Amino acid sequence: FFFKQKTAYEIAQRLVGSEMCIRDRYMGFNLMEKVIKTPIPYEKFKKKIKLLSFPIPAKNIHLQITKNDAMKKLLFNRRDVKAIVEYGPSEKSKKEEISKKRVLLDEPYQRVEDLPKDIQTQMGEYLKEAELYELELNYENFEVNEVLKELLPKDIQIPTGYELVGSILHFNLSPELFPYKGIIGQVYLDKTKGVKTIVTKVDHIESVYRFYKMEVLAGEVNFITRQKEYSSIFELDLSKVYWCSRLSTERKRMLSVIPKGSVLCDMFCGVGPLAVQAAKERGCKVLANDLNPDCFVYLKKNIEINKIQGKLLPFNMDAREFVRMIVDSSNKSEAENLIPKEFLHFDQVYMNLPVDAVEFLDVFCGLFIKANKSVWKETTLPLIHVYAFTEQEEAEEAKQALCDRVNKIYGKYKPLDVKDIMQCHQIRDVSAKSKMYALTFKLSKEVAYGILKKTEETIEIPKKHPSQEED
């Protein structure tokens, strides 16, 4: 069963034609256009060096060099340069032709006496023919940090932090690096295998659809790419949707938490990084939603790419409307229902929108009052996995702070007790003052059915005075 897009349009008619609009944006625009290449002074990196070398019979290389850890540490190690090269014309003995190779040692070792004593002993026979070997290096043989150290001003810190999304390398360059963005982009493009486009964030995250404005620094002006995460493949347009490769470990953790065969409700699914893997790897039935129409387009593509049609139903709605629609559908007949009956009861809710996911918890307040009792029972309410940011340093303080935030919404029903939190997992430090956490707890029947907690004070009935006691 595949949830066709027209049904999503029926649910949220305001989005009709959104896919067509997204497609039309690219009409007349050459996605393979390239940014003007920033010139690099390649000649600055041409240099000749001398390395200590020695010959060794080719048949002995595996045992005495490749399998010798102590020896391997001494080999010349530079980008695109082999440490074992041809020695030259083969030398012939009376009995057989002996094929030789030349072993190149690292730059600090310019004399045999510079080598560790044990290596001198092991390689003594070969070191008798040791000699200095001249090698010419060029731009291709230098690493990114070496090139940028040469090209950028001495007081500029070389950027090392970036995110790889398929063929796109994504920076978040600081203002002081912007004057050198072209050089930085070109060097990283030259030196990073598989990368076709270098971009940097130029603004804060877009508030509604969660994506950044970006500038292409080098390579193709093409934001569409494919990212592999474990055994799944995701197609996306990084300029129009949110993606964070750094969360792949957290998604793997969450997949281990979600029981196999569960029904998962993903309220802020993006292009489906968790939803697709839950359906594909855990055999889950998944209801996946995102407000961003571009996410919806790529979510449907990713369903096809990963061959999980019928296991994941995509939606393009407001998150609260989405959850209410699923629960309300439990009262509809099978003939008129847009959702197959095996998807109606979700037992896991995934809310990965850390900026304000906690505020969306209000959708569950009284949500099940009119739900079909044959589908929803007090004993089968879902687990909620909600993400949030906090400034607290200590784990227990963070747990309490997040609990307090939840209780601003749930406090008038049954406040969430710290003891009721099944998991409080710190994911990563977003900044010096902000940490990202995932909180897991069971939805209480009081919240689900809107049962207000009692506020009346208990009136204590006074005991009778002994003189008033009856015989």
Short mmCIF file of C-alpha atoms in Angstrom, two decimals:
data_model
loop_
_atom_site.label_atom_id
_atom_site.label_comp_id
_atom_site.label_asym_id
_atom_site.label_seq_id
_atom_site.Cartn_x
_atom_site.Cartn_y
_atom_site.Cartn_z
CA PHE A 1 0.00 0.00 0.00
CA PHE A 2 1.34 3.42 -0.94
CA PHE A 3 -0.18 6.59 0.44
CA LYS A 4 -0.63 8.60 -2.75
CA GLN A 5 0.05 12.32 -2.65
CA LYS A 6 -3.54 13.23 -3.52
CA THR A 7 -4.66 11.94 -0.15
CA ALA A 8 -2.21 14.28 1.55
CA TYR A 9 -3.74 17.06 -0.55
CA GLU A 10 -7.18 16.02 0.63
CA ILE A 11 -5.95 16.31 4.19
CA ALA A 12 -4.30 19.70 3.63
CA GLN A 13 -5.71 21.25 0.46
CA ARG A 14 -3.69 24.42 0.93
CA LEU A 15 -0.67 22.44 -0.30
CA VAL A 16 -2.12 21.38 -3.67
CA GLY A 17 0.37 22.02 -6.43
CA SER A 18 3.34 22.44 -4.08
CA GLU A 19 5.33 19.72 -5.81
CA MET A 20 4.68 21.36 -9.19
CA CYS A 21 5.88 24.70 -7.81
CA ILE A 22 9.06 23.12 -6.46
CA ARG A 23 9.75 21.52 -9.85
CA ASP A 24 9.10 24.80 -11.69
CA ARG A 25 11.66 26.69 -9.59
CA TYR A 26 14.44 24.93 -11.48
CA MET A 27 13.12 25.71 -14.98
CA GLY A 28 15.70 27.73 -16.87
CA PHE A 29 18.37 27.29 -14.18
CA ASN A 30 21.48 25.29 -14.96
CA LEU A 31 22.17 23.16 -11.88
CA MET A 32 25.61 22.26 -13.23
CA GLU A 33 26.74 25.90 -13.46
CA LYS A 34 30.06 26.47 -11.72
CA VAL A 35 31.33 29.27 -9.53
CA ILE A 36 34.25 31.22 -11.01
CA LYS A 37 37.32 29.31 -9.90
CA THR A 38 39.55 31.09 -7.41
CA PRO A 39 43.14 30.99 -8.73
CA ILE A 40 45.61 29.04 -6.60
CA PRO A 41 49.38 29.79 -6.93
CA TYR A 42 50.32 26.17 -7.58
CA GLU A 43 53.98 27.04 -8.25
CA LYS A 44 54.42 27.92 -4.56
CA PHE A 45 54.13 24.23 -3.72
CA LYS A 46 56.74 22.86 -6.12
CA LYS A 47 59.74 21.68 -4.15
CA LYS A 48 62.40 18.99 -4.21
CA ILE A 49 63.26 16.96 -1.15
CA LYS A 50 65.81 14.26 -0.40
CA LEU A 51 64.78 11.07 1.35
CA LEU A 52 66.82 8.21 2.73
CA SER A 53 66.03 5.09 0.71
CA PHE A 54 67.19 1.51 0.35
CA PRO A 55 66.52 -1.37 -2.06
CA ILE A 56 64.75 -4.56 -1.08
CA PRO A 57 63.77 -7.64 -3.10
CA ALA A 58 60.10 -7.35 -4.10
CA LYS A 59 59.36 -10.81 -2.67
CA ASN A 60 60.43 -9.63 0.85
CA ILE A 61 58.29 -6.48 1.00
CA HIS A 62 55.18 -8.07 2.49
CA LEU A 63 56.96 -9.80 5.37
CA GLN A 64 59.63 -7.24 6.20
CA ILE A 65 57.85 -3.96 5.39
CA THR A 66 54.05 -4.29 5.10
CA LYS A 67 53.68 -6.68 8.06
CA ASN A 68 56.34 -4.93 10.15
CA ASP A 69 54.52 -2.29 12.26
CA ALA A 70 57.76 -0.72 13.53
CA MET A 71 59.02 -0.32 9.99
CA LYS A 72 55.73 1.03 8.64
CA LYS A 73 55.91 3.96 11.08
CA LEU A 74 59.17 5.09 9.47
CA LEU A 75 57.93 5.14 5.86
CA PHE A 76 57.50 8.40 3.96
CA ASN A 77 53.88 9.42 4.29
CA ARG A 78 52.53 12.09 2.01
CA ARG A 79 49.41 12.54 -0.06
CA ASP A 80 49.48 10.75 -3.43
CA VAL A 81 53.07 9.56 -2.97
CA LYS A 82 53.94 5.87 -2.67
CA ALA A 83 56.54 4.94 -0.06
CA ILE A 84 57.62 1.88 -2.09
CA VAL A 85 58.57 2.63 -5.67
CA GLU A 86 60.39 1.03 -8.57
CA TYR A 87 64.12 0.71 -7.94
CA GLY A 88 65.23 0.93 -11.54
CA PRO A 89 66.61 -1.67 -13.94
CA SER A 90 66.44 -5.18 -12.50
CA GLU A 91 69.76 -6.60 -11.38
CA LYS A 92 70.57 -10.06 -12.65
CA SER A 93 72.49 -12.78 -10.88
CA LYS A 94 73.88 -15.88 -12.51
CA LYS A 95 70.94 -18.04 -11.34
CA GLU A 96 67.85 -15.76 -11.48
CA GLU A 97 66.55 -12.27 -12.07
CA ILE A 98 66.02 -10.40 -8.80
CA SER A 99 63.27 -7.76 -8.90
CA LYS A 100 63.88 -4.92 -6.47
CA LYS A 101 61.81 -2.06 -5.02
CA ARG A 102 62.97 1.16 -3.39
CA VAL A 103 61.73 1.94 0.14
CA LEU A 104 61.39 5.68 0.96
CA LEU A 105 61.83 6.69 4.61
CA ASP A 106 60.34 9.74 6.29
CA GLU A 107 62.10 13.11 6.06
CA PRO A 108 63.63 13.20 9.59
CA TYR A 109 65.75 10.16 8.75
CA GLN A 110 68.52 11.45 6.51
CA ARG A 111 71.22 8.97 7.62
CA VAL A 112 71.18 5.30 8.53
CA GLU A 113 72.41 6.32 12.00
CA ASP A 114 69.16 8.30 12.50
CA LEU A 115 67.07 5.12 12.40
CA PRO A 116 66.12 3.22 15.58
CA LYS A 117 68.72 0.62 16.56
CA ASP A 118 66.33 -2.32 16.18
CA ILE A 119 65.48 -1.23 12.61
CA GLN A 120 69.18 -0.89 11.80
CA THR A 121 69.63 -4.47 12.97
CA GLN A 122 66.58 -5.84 11.12
CA MET A 123 67.34 -4.06 7.85
CA GLY A 124 71.11 -4.16 8.11
CA GLU A 125 71.60 -6.17 4.92
CA TYR A 126 69.50 -3.75 2.85
CA LEU A 127 70.78 -0.57 4.50
CA LYS A 128 74.27 -1.27 3.11
CA GLU A 129 72.89 0.10 -0.19
CA ALA A 130 71.04 3.04 1.41
CA GLU A 131 71.23 6.32 -0.47
CA LEU A 132 69.48 9.71 -0.66
CA TYR A 133 66.67 9.79 -3.22
CA GLU A 134 65.45 13.06 -4.74
CA LEU A 135 61.66 13.46 -4.93
CA GLU A 136 59.73 16.34 -6.47
CA LEU A 137 56.55 17.46 -4.66
CA ASN A 138 53.78 19.68 -5.99
CA TYR A 139 50.36 21.06 -4.95
CA GLU A 140 48.68 17.64 -5.18
CA ASN A 141 50.98 16.24 -2.48
CA PHE A 142 50.08 18.73 0.26
CA GLU A 143 47.18 18.48 2.72
CA VAL A 144 44.48 21.13 3.15
CA ASN A 145 45.96 22.59 6.34
CA GLU A 146 49.42 22.83 4.77
CA VAL A 147 48.11 24.68 1.72
CA LEU A 148 45.90 27.08 3.67
CA LYS A 149 48.68 27.76 6.16
CA GLU A 150 50.76 28.92 3.22
CA LEU A 151 48.01 30.95 1.53
CA LEU A 152 46.12 32.58 4.43
CA PRO A 153 47.45 35.37 6.66
CA LYS A 154 49.37 34.11 9.69
CA ASP A 155 46.79 35.43 12.18
CA ILE A 156 43.84 33.64 10.50
CA GLN A 157 42.74 30.35 12.00
CA ILE A 158 42.44 27.61 9.40
CA PRO A 159 38.87 26.21 9.23
CA THR A 160 38.69 22.48 9.97
CA GLY A 161 35.07 21.93 11.02
CA TYR A 162 32.60 21.05 8.29
CA GLU A 163 29.79 18.65 7.46
CA LEU A 164 29.66 16.31 4.48
CA VAL A 165 26.25 15.73 2.90
CA GLY A 166 26.67 13.52 -0.13
CA SER A 167 28.74 15.46 -2.66
CA ILE A 168 28.36 18.75 -0.73
CA LEU A 169 30.84 20.01 1.85
CA HIS A 170 29.09 22.44 4.20
CA PHE A 171 30.97 25.09 6.19
CA ASN A 172 29.79 27.58 8.77
CA LEU A 173 32.54 30.14 8.18
CA SER A 174 33.12 32.85 10.76
CA PRO A 175 33.02 36.51 9.58
CA GLU A 176 36.81 36.89 9.68
CA LEU A 177 37.14 34.03 7.15
CA PHE A 178 34.72 35.47 4.58
CA PRO A 179 37.39 37.55 2.76
CA TYR A 180 39.20 34.25 2.05
CA LYS A 181 36.14 32.12 1.30
CA GLY A 182 37.09 31.59 -2.36
CA ILE A 183 40.54 30.21 -1.55
CA ILE A 184 39.16 28.06 1.28
CA GLY A 185 36.45 26.65 -0.96
CA GLN A 186 38.76 25.89 -3.87
CA VAL A 187 41.40 24.17 -1.73
CA TYR A 188 38.82 21.97 -0.02
CA LEU A 189 37.26 21.17 -3.40
CA ASP A 190 40.67 20.13 -4.76
CA LYS A 191 41.54 18.05 -1.72
CA THR A 192 38.29 16.32 -0.70
CA LYS A 193 37.43 13.18 -2.65
CA GLY A 194 33.86 12.82 -3.89
CA VAL A 195 32.97 16.47 -3.20
CA LYS A 196 31.55 18.55 -6.07
CA THR A 197 30.21 21.58 -4.22
CA ILE A 198 31.54 23.67 -1.32
CA VAL A 199 29.04 25.89 0.53
CA THR A 200 28.87 27.99 3.66
CA LYS A 201 25.94 29.07 5.77
CA VAL A 202 25.31 32.81 5.44
CA ASP A 203 22.32 33.25 7.75
CA HIS A 204 20.49 31.75 10.71
CA ILE A 205 18.26 28.72 10.29
CA GLU A 206 14.99 29.48 8.51
CA SER A 207 12.40 29.57 11.30
CA VAL A 208 9.55 27.58 9.73
CA TYR A 209 11.10 25.04 7.37
CA ARG A 210 14.46 24.58 9.18
CA PHE A 211 16.99 25.20 6.42
CA TYR A 212 19.87 27.63 5.97
CA LYS A 213 20.62 30.22 3.34
CA MET A 214 23.88 29.16 1.73
CA GLU A 215 26.51 30.50 -0.63
CA VAL A 216 28.48 28.32 -3.04
CA LEU A 217 32.22 28.89 -2.57
CA ALA A 218 33.56 26.48 -5.19
CA GLY A 219 32.45 23.79 -7.60
CA GLU A 220 29.02 23.15 -9.09
CA VAL A 221 26.03 25.31 -8.16
CA ASN A 222 24.02 22.24 -7.30
CA PHE A 223 22.38 21.63 -3.92
CA ILE A 224 20.75 18.34 -4.90
CA THR A 225 22.68 15.33 -3.65
CA ARG A 226 22.38 11.81 -2.31
CA GLN A 227 23.54 10.87 1.17
CA LYS A 228 24.08 7.31 2.33
CA GLU A 229 23.42 6.59 6.01
CA TYR A 230 24.16 3.01 6.99
CA SER A 231 22.17 0.94 4.46
CA SER A 232 19.73 3.67 3.38
CA ILE A 233 20.07 6.35 0.70
CA PHE A 234 18.52 9.80 0.90
CA GLU A 235 18.08 12.30 -1.90
CA LEU A 236 17.67 15.93 -0.85
CA ASP A 237 18.13 19.55 -1.83
CA LEU A 238 20.28 21.05 0.92
CA SER A 239 19.15 24.57 0.04
CA LYS A 240 15.50 23.73 0.76
CA VAL A 241 15.47 21.07 3.49
CA TYR A 242 17.21 20.40 6.80
CA TRP A 243 19.81 17.64 7.08
CA CYS A 244 22.35 16.96 9.83
CA SER A 245 24.88 14.18 9.22
CA ARG A 246 26.16 14.61 12.79
CA LEU A 247 22.90 13.12 14.08
CA SER A 248 23.45 9.77 12.34
CA THR A 249 24.76 8.22 15.57
CA GLU A 250 21.73 9.48 17.48
CA ARG A 251 19.41 8.08 14.82
CA LYS A 252 21.17 4.71 15.14
CA ARG A 253 20.66 4.85 18.92
CA MET A 254 16.99 5.67 18.49
CA LEU A 255 16.52 2.81 16.03
CA SER A 256 17.85 0.45 18.71
CA VAL A 257 15.32 1.89 21.19
CA ILE A 258 12.29 1.50 18.91
CA PRO A 259 11.02 -2.11 19.08
CA LYS A 260 10.87 -4.07 15.82
CA GLY A 261 7.45 -4.01 14.20
CA SER A 262 6.31 -0.88 16.03
CA VAL A 263 4.04 1.76 14.56
CA LEU A 264 5.97 5.02 14.58
CA CYS A 265 4.55 8.53 14.37
CA ASP A 266 7.30 10.92 13.19
CA MET A 267 5.95 14.45 13.57
CA PHE A 268 8.90 16.38 12.10
CA CYS A 269 10.41 13.84 9.71
CA GLY A 270 12.31 16.04 7.24
CA VAL A 271 13.28 13.91 4.22
CA GLY A 272 12.93 10.78 6.36
CA PRO A 273 16.34 9.95 7.92
CA LEU A 274 14.79 8.14 10.87
CA ALA A 275 11.42 7.26 9.34
CA VAL A 276 12.90 5.49 6.31
CA GLN A 277 15.41 3.53 8.38
CA ALA A 278 12.75 2.51 10.91
CA ALA A 279 10.63 1.08 8.11
CA LYS A 280 13.57 -0.51 6.31
CA GLU A 281 15.71 -1.81 9.19
CA ARG A 282 13.22 -2.34 12.03
CA GLY A 283 10.18 -3.47 10.07
CA CYS A 284 8.12 -0.61 11.49
CA LYS A 285 4.98 0.87 10.02
CA VAL A 286 5.64 4.59 9.87
CA LEU A 287 3.45 7.68 9.67
CA ALA A 288 5.88 10.46 8.68
CA ASN A 289 5.06 14.15 8.46
CA ASP A 290 6.79 17.44 7.74
CA LEU A 291 5.37 20.91 7.18
CA ASN A 292 7.98 21.73 4.53
CA PRO A 293 6.57 20.82 1.08
CA ASP A 294 10.10 20.28 -0.26
CA CYS A 295 10.68 17.67 2.46
CA PHE A 296 7.48 15.98 1.36
CA VAL A 297 8.70 15.74 -2.24
CA TYR A 298 12.01 14.18 -1.22
CA LEU A 299 10.41 11.95 1.41
CA LYS A 300 8.33 10.35 -1.34
CA LYS A 301 11.44 9.94 -3.49
CA ASN A 302 13.28 8.29 -0.62
CA ILE A 303 10.44 5.86 -0.09
CA GLU A 304 10.91 4.71 -3.68
CA ILE A 305 14.72 4.74 -3.57
CA ASN A 306 14.73 2.51 -0.47
CA LYS A 307 11.85 0.33 -1.72
CA ILE A 308 9.63 0.69 1.35
CA GLN A 309 6.32 1.46 -0.38
CA GLY A 310 3.45 0.46 1.86
CA LYS A 311 5.57 0.61 5.02
CA LEU A 312 5.81 4.41 5.29
CA LEU A 313 2.94 6.84 4.72
CA PRO A 314 4.08 10.44 3.94
CA PHE A 315 2.20 13.57 5.01
CA ASN A 316 2.65 17.30 4.48
CA MET A 317 0.76 19.01 7.31
CA ASP A 318 1.03 21.04 10.47
CA ALA A 319 2.32 18.61 13.12
CA ARG A 320 -0.64 19.09 15.48
CA GLU A 321 -3.17 18.64 12.68
CA PHE A 322 -1.30 15.52 11.61
CA VAL A 323 -1.51 13.82 15.02
CA ARG A 324 -5.17 14.80 15.51
CA MET A 325 -6.01 13.46 12.05
CA ILE A 326 -4.50 10.04 12.85
CA VAL A 327 -6.38 9.68 16.14
CA ASP A 328 -9.64 10.98 14.63
CA SER A 329 -9.25 8.42 11.83
CA SER A 330 -9.71 5.64 14.38
CA ASN A 331 -13.45 6.45 14.32
CA LYS A 332 -13.83 6.24 10.55
CA SER A 333 -14.94 3.19 8.64
CA GLU A 334 -12.35 1.29 6.67
CA ALA A 335 -13.98 2.39 3.42
CA GLU A 336 -13.70 6.12 4.13
CA ASN A 337 -10.42 6.03 6.04
CA LEU A 338 -7.30 7.45 4.41
CA ILE A 339 -5.09 5.44 6.77
CA PRO A 340 -5.00 1.62 6.77
CA LYS A 341 -6.15 0.12 10.06
CA GLU A 342 -2.73 -1.40 10.83
CA PHE A 343 -1.31 2.16 11.01
CA LEU A 344 -4.02 3.64 13.26
CA HIS A 345 -2.48 2.78 16.61
CA PHE A 346 1.01 4.26 16.92
CA ASP A 347 3.07 3.19 19.94
CA GLN A 348 6.10 5.45 19.38
CA VAL A 349 6.11 9.23 18.84
CA TYR A 350 9.32 10.82 17.52
CA MET A 351 9.61 14.60 17.96
CA ASN A 352 13.02 15.75 16.70
CA LEU A 353 12.57 19.51 16.52
CA PRO A 354 14.69 20.58 19.49
CA VAL A 355 13.97 24.31 19.23
CA ASP A 356 10.29 23.95 20.13
CA ALA A 357 9.19 20.28 20.01
CA VAL A 358 8.28 20.45 23.72
CA GLU A 359 5.64 23.08 22.92
CA PHE A 360 3.98 20.62 20.52
CA LEU A 361 3.35 18.20 23.40
CA ASP A 362 0.12 20.10 24.02
CA VAL A 363 -1.47 18.20 21.11
CA PHE A 364 -1.73 15.12 23.35
CA CYS A 365 -3.78 16.90 26.05
CA GLY A 366 -7.22 15.30 25.90
CA LEU A 367 -6.42 13.94 22.42
CA PHE A 368 -7.87 10.49 23.11
CA ILE A 369 -11.18 11.50 24.74
CA LYS A 370 -13.12 10.74 21.56
CA ALA A 371 -10.73 8.12 20.16
CA ASN A 372 -12.10 4.72 19.18
CA LYS A 373 -11.80 2.59 22.32
CA SER A 374 -11.24 -0.57 20.32
CA VAL A 375 -8.09 1.05 18.88
CA TRP A 376 -6.90 3.14 21.83
CA LYS A 377 -6.90 1.91 25.42
CA GLU A 378 -5.49 3.49 28.57
CA THR A 379 -2.96 0.69 28.77
CA THR A 380 -1.67 1.11 25.19
CA LEU A 381 -0.75 4.78 25.08
CA PRO A 382 2.45 5.65 23.18
CA LEU A 383 5.99 6.35 24.28
CA ILE A 384 7.12 9.87 23.46
CA HIS A 385 10.68 10.69 22.36
CA VAL A 386 11.01 14.48 22.43
CA TYR A 387 14.15 16.53 21.71
CA ALA A 388 15.12 19.82 23.31
CA PHE A 389 17.96 22.22 24.07
CA THR A 390 19.03 23.14 27.58
CA GLU A 391 21.78 25.25 29.16
CA GLN A 392 22.29 23.00 32.18
CA GLU A 393 25.76 21.47 32.48
CA GLU A 394 24.99 18.51 34.74
CA ALA A 395 22.87 15.61 33.45
CA GLU A 396 20.52 15.53 36.46
CA GLU A 397 20.00 19.28 36.31
CA ALA A 398 19.25 19.02 32.58
CA LYS A 399 16.74 16.23 33.22
CA GLN A 400 14.96 18.31 35.87
CA ALA A 401 14.95 21.41 33.66
CA LEU A 402 13.42 19.49 30.76
CA CYS A 403 10.91 17.88 33.09
CA ASP A 404 9.89 21.35 34.30
CA ARG A 405 9.38 22.48 30.68
CA VAL A 406 7.11 19.52 29.98
CA ASN A 407 5.13 20.27 33.14
CA LYS A 408 4.32 23.78 31.99
CA ILE A 409 2.03 21.93 29.59
CA TYR A 410 1.16 18.75 31.50
CA GLY A 411 1.22 20.12 35.06
CA LYS A 412 -2.53 20.65 35.34
CA TYR A 413 -3.16 17.00 34.49
CA LYS A 414 -0.52 14.69 35.89
CA PRO A 415 2.89 16.35 36.21
CA LEU A 416 5.75 14.34 34.74
CA ASP A 417 7.94 13.09 37.57
CA VAL A 418 11.68 12.73 37.03
CA LYS A 419 11.28 9.08 38.10
CA ASP A 420 8.91 8.55 35.16
CA ILE A 421 11.51 9.62 32.59
CA MET A 422 12.67 6.39 30.96
CA GLN A 423 15.68 7.95 29.20
CA CYS A 424 17.35 11.34 29.22
CA HIS A 425 20.13 11.11 26.68
CA GLN A 426 22.62 13.89 25.97
CA ILE A 427 23.26 13.97 22.23
CA ARG A 428 25.77 16.76 21.65
CA ASP A 429 26.94 20.22 22.60
CA VAL A 430 25.41 22.62 20.11
CA SER A 431 27.37 25.56 21.52
CA ALA A 432 29.22 26.54 24.70
CA LYS A 433 25.88 27.28 26.37
CA SER A 434 23.50 24.85 24.68
CA LYS A 435 23.22 21.05 24.84
CA MET A 436 20.84 18.82 22.92
CA TYR A 437 18.93 16.11 24.80
CA ALA A 438 16.39 13.41 23.95
CA LEU A 439 13.73 12.69 26.58
CA THR A 440 11.66 9.48 26.59
CA PHE A 441 8.54 8.97 28.70
CA LYS A 442 5.17 7.24 28.57
CA LEU A 443 2.14 9.40 27.84
CA SER A 444 -0.05 9.33 30.94
CA LYS A 445 -3.76 8.57 30.81
CA GLU A 446 -4.43 11.81 32.70
CA VAL A 447 -2.87 13.85 29.89
CA ALA A 448 -4.28 11.67 27.12
CA TYR A 449 -7.86 11.88 28.42
CA GLY A 450 -7.68 15.41 29.85
CA ILE A 451 -8.19 14.35 33.47
CA LEU A 452 -7.38 17.38 35.60
CA LYS A 453 -5.56 16.78 38.85
CA LYS A 454 -7.58 17.41 42.03
CA THR A 455 -6.95 20.81 43.55
CA GLU A 456 -9.50 20.75 46.40
CA GLU A 457 -8.05 20.62 49.86
CA THR A 458 -9.02 17.51 51.79
CA ILE A 459 -11.43 18.49 54.63
CA GLU A 460 -10.51 16.63 57.78
CA ILE A 461 -13.52 15.54 59.92
CA PRO A 462 -12.76 16.31 63.62
CA LYS A 463 -12.81 13.38 66.00
CA LYS A 464 -15.43 13.36 68.80
CA HIS A 465 -14.37 14.37 72.28
CA PRO A 466 -14.21 11.37 74.65
CA SER A 467 -17.11 12.85 76.65
CA GLN A 468 -19.29 12.62 73.55
CA GLU A 469 -18.52 8.97 72.89
CA GLU A 470 -21.53 6.74 73.16
CA ASP A 471 -21.56 3.90 75.61
#
